[in-house]
Amino acid sequence: MARVAVDVVIKPEILDPQGKAILAALGRSGHTGITSVRQGKHFDLEVDDSVTDAELEEIAGTLLANPVIETWTVTRLAEVAG
Amino acid sequence: MARVAVDVVIKPEILDPQGKAILAALGRSGHTGITSVRQGKHFDLEVDDSVTDAELEEIAGTLLANPVIETWTVTRLAEVAG
């Protein structure tokens, strides 16, 4: 068993109105040191040892992210006992 | 300038129907090696050097996450020139 994190973010050239709204709210709250916010999705997966990196890439690129407008990173976090 | 990632996930004891739906869809697509999926939010921030780790924790715990039902991790990724 392994834990895998998949982070999906909108491509930099595509507008992220959600991130812009958060940035504005941070400014109004006095957190003016934050200069950019992009919001995306985070997935925590538990996978068994039969799952290869190639299968994880395929899952991320077809089921978790929309490759037209999003990019993603796949990170293996740790082996889990069992 | 630094890049900071904030990952927000629902606490383990709280049901995550979105993650369950993704897990079911993965199973139907033949990806049976995935045993658990939890969906959360990912934030990519750019912060200037005046922003301390304590301020980032406060932002994460009050503006980006709901501390009643969610946990979060703050990770400084890299210094960015400028």
Tab-separated table of C-alpha atoms in Angstrom:
chain	number	residue	atom	x	y	z
A	1	MET	CA	0.000	0.000	0.000
A	2	ALA	CA	1.202	3.493	-0.751
A	3	ARG	CA	-0.232	6.952	-0.320
A	4	VAL	CA	-0.262	9.124	-3.406
A	5	ALA	CA	-1.123	12.809	-3.690
A	6	VAL	CA	-2.408	14.236	-6.964
A	7	ASP	CA	-2.578	18.023	-7.220
A	8	VAL	CA	-4.519	19.517	-10.105
A	9	VAL	CA	-4.214	23.211	-10.954
A	10	ILE	CA	-5.523	25.347	-13.769
A	11	LYS	CA	-2.875	26.108	-16.418
A	12	PRO	CA	-1.126	29.446	-15.794
A	13	GLU	CA	-2.429	31.011	-19.014
A	14	ILE	CA	-6.051	30.353	-18.021
A	15	LEU	CA	-7.912	32.769	-15.740
A	16	ASP	CA	-8.704	31.518	-12.234
A	17	PRO	CA	-11.556	33.695	-10.892
A	18	GLN	CA	-11.779	31.616	-7.688
A	19	GLY	CA	-8.129	32.324	-6.919
A	20	LYS	CA	-8.618	36.015	-7.717
A	21	ALA	CA	-11.546	36.175	-5.277
A	22	ILE	CA	-9.457	34.578	-2.523
A	23	LEU	CA	-6.602	37.002	-3.218
A	24	ALA	CA	-8.996	39.943	-2.893
A	25	ALA	CA	-10.396	38.552	0.381
A	26	LEU	CA	-6.860	38.114	1.741
A	27	GLY	CA	-6.083	41.739	0.895
A	28	ARG	CA	-9.230	42.937	2.677
A	29	SER	CA	-8.176	40.870	5.725
A	30	GLY	CA	-4.839	42.656	5.886
A	31	HIS	CA	-2.742	39.861	4.376
A	32	THR	CA	-1.153	42.070	1.768
A	33	GLY	CA	2.019	39.973	1.481
A	34	ILE	CA	0.233	37.408	-0.670
A	35	THR	CA	0.702	38.310	-4.334
A	36	SER	CA	-0.986	35.434	-6.147
A	37	VAL	CA	-3.468	32.652	-5.381
A	38	ARG	CA	-4.440	29.781	-7.691
A	39	GLN	CA	-6.988	27.278	-6.476
A	40	GLY	CA	-6.975	23.687	-7.584
A	41	LYS	CA	-7.926	20.215	-6.439
A	42	HIS	CA	-6.060	17.838	-4.193
A	43	PHE	CA	-6.583	14.075	-4.157
A	44	ASP	CA	-5.256	11.678	-1.519
A	45	LEU	CA	-5.210	8.160	-2.926
A	46	GLU	CA	-4.349	4.876	-1.288
A	47	VAL	CA	-3.082	2.413	-3.867
A	48	ASP	CA	-1.849	-1.139	-3.621
A	49	ASP	CA	1.531	-2.250	-4.893
A	50	SER	CA	0.195	-3.380	-8.288
A	51	VAL	CA	-0.414	0.244	-9.314
A	52	THR	CA	2.427	1.615	-11.434
A	53	ASP	CA	3.443	5.223	-11.917
A	54	ALA	CA	2.190	4.962	-15.510
A	55	GLU	CA	-1.275	3.906	-14.294
A	56	LEU	CA	-1.299	6.814	-11.820
A	57	GLU	CA	-0.400	9.247	-14.618
A	58	GLU	CA	-3.231	7.841	-16.739
A	59	ILE	CA	-5.729	8.152	-13.870
A	60	ALA	CA	-4.652	11.724	-13.160
A	61	GLY	CA	-4.728	12.795	-16.801
A	62	THR	CA	-8.054	11.215	-17.721
A	63	LEU	CA	-10.190	11.001	-14.584
A	64	LEU	CA	-8.918	13.565	-12.079
A	65	ALA	CA	-7.795	16.423	-14.321
A	66	ASN	CA	-9.011	17.985	-17.548
A	67	PRO	CA	-5.823	18.085	-19.656
A	68	VAL	CA	-7.207	20.876	-21.865
A	69	ILE	CA	-7.171	23.441	-19.068
A	70	GLU	CA	-5.381	21.811	-16.134
A	71	THR	CA	-1.963	20.473	-15.212
A	72	TRP	CA	-1.258	17.960	-12.464
A	73	THR	CA	1.499	16.508	-10.342
A	74	VAL	CA	1.570	12.982	-8.944
A	75	THR	CA	3.603	12.467	-5.740
A	76	ARG	CA	4.103	9.175	-3.946
A	77	LEU	CA	4.065	10.102	-0.251
A	78	ALA	CA	4.874	6.970	1.736
A	79	GLU	CA	4.428	3.249	1.939
A	80	VAL	CA	1.646	2.265	4.327
A	81	ALA	CA	1.814	-1.002	6.245
A	82	GLY	CA	-0.799	-3.540	5.076
B	1	MET	CA	9.092	35.833	-3.118
B	2	ALA	CA	8.270	32.250	-2.275
B	3	ARG	CA	5.805	29.707	-3.560
B	4	VAL	CA	3.654	28.047	-0.931
B	5	ALA	CA	1.272	25.114	-1.342
B	6	VAL	CA	-1.659	24.689	1.027
B	7	ASP	CA	-3.508	21.368	0.852
B	8	VAL	CA	-6.859	21.115	2.607
B	9	VAL	CA	-8.512	17.727	3.164
B	10	ILE	CA	-11.585	16.614	5.044
B	11	LYS	CA	-10.773	15.044	8.426
B	12	PRO	CA	-10.523	11.240	8.245
B	13	GLU	CA	-13.512	10.679	10.539
B	14	ILE	CA	-15.794	12.717	8.290
B	15	LEU	CA	-17.467	11.125	5.255
B	16	ASP	CA	-16.223	12.272	1.854
B	17	PRO	CA	-18.951	11.402	-0.679
B	18	GLN	CA	-17.024	13.087	-3.519
B	19	GLY	CA	-14.031	10.829	-2.881
B	20	LYS	CA	-16.308	7.782	-2.685
B	21	ALA	CA	-17.831	8.677	-6.069
B	22	ILE	CA	-14.368	8.975	-7.629
B	23	LEU	CA	-13.336	5.641	-6.109
B	24	ALA	CA	-16.427	3.971	-7.601
B	25	ALA	CA	-15.707	5.526	-11.010
B	26	LEU	CA	-12.101	4.289	-10.848
B	27	GLY	CA	-13.335	0.773	-10.095
B	28	ARG	CA	-15.733	0.862	-13.075
B	29	SER	CA	-12.810	2.003	-15.259
B	30	GLY	CA	-10.775	-1.051	-14.275
B	31	HIS	CA	-8.468	0.728	-11.826
B	32	THR	CA	-9.120	-1.703	-9.013
B	33	GLY	CA	-5.752	-1.152	-7.312
B	34	ILE	CA	-6.961	2.131	-5.823
B	35	THR	CA	-8.371	1.451	-2.363
B	36	SER	CA	-9.228	4.938	-1.097
B	37	VAL	CA	-9.764	8.421	-2.517
B	38	ARG	CA	-10.240	11.627	-0.526
B	39	GLN	CA	-10.786	14.857	-2.386
B	40	GLY	CA	-9.668	18.181	-1.049
B	41	LYS	CA	-8.525	21.605	-2.144
B	42	HIS	CA	-5.111	22.750	-3.267
B	43	PHE	CA	-3.922	26.356	-3.163
B	44	ASP	CA	-0.787	27.703	-4.841
B	45	LEU	CA	0.210	30.977	-3.211
B	46	GLU	CA	2.954	33.416	-4.081
B	47	VAL	CA	4.037	35.329	-0.997
B	48	ASP	CA	6.648	37.983	-0.413
B	49	ASP	CA	9.403	37.647	2.161
B	50	SER	CA	7.469	39.523	4.861
B	51	VAL	CA	5.032	36.627	5.249
B	52	THR	CA	5.935	34.372	8.165
B	53	ASP	CA	5.042	30.730	8.681
B	54	ALA	CA	2.722	31.825	11.510
B	55	GLU	CA	0.820	34.138	9.157
B	56	LEU	CA	0.526	31.320	6.588
B	57	GLU	CA	-0.872	28.993	9.278
B	58	GLU	CA	-3.409	31.650	10.268
B	59	ILE	CA	-4.470	32.196	6.643
B	60	ALA	CA	-4.834	28.456	6.077
B	61	GLY	CA	-6.778	27.853	9.289
B	62	THR	CA	-9.164	30.775	8.987
B	63	LEU	CA	-9.602	31.602	5.298
B	64	LEU	CA	-8.691	28.531	3.253
B	65	ALA	CA	-9.863	25.673	5.488
B	66	ASN	CA	-12.775	25.073	7.841
B	67	PRO	CA	-11.035	23.834	11.014
B	68	VAL	CA	-14.206	22.093	12.223
B	69	ILE	CA	-14.178	19.517	9.442
B	70	GLU	CA	-10.879	19.962	7.587
B	71	THR	CA	-7.165	19.623	8.184
B	72	TRP	CA	-4.446	21.333	6.161
B	73	THR	CA	-0.761	21.280	5.422
B	74	VAL	CA	1.355	24.293	4.504
B	75	THR	CA	4.469	23.604	2.396
B	76	ARG	CA	6.982	26.195	1.256
B	77	LEU	CA	7.990	25.051	-2.236
B	78	ALA	CA	10.744	27.340	-3.471
B	79	GLU	CA	12.049	30.847	-3.484
B	80	VAL	CA	11.136	32.698	-6.663
B	81	ALA	CA	13.388	35.414	-8.047
B	82	GLY	CA	11.874	38.910	-7.796
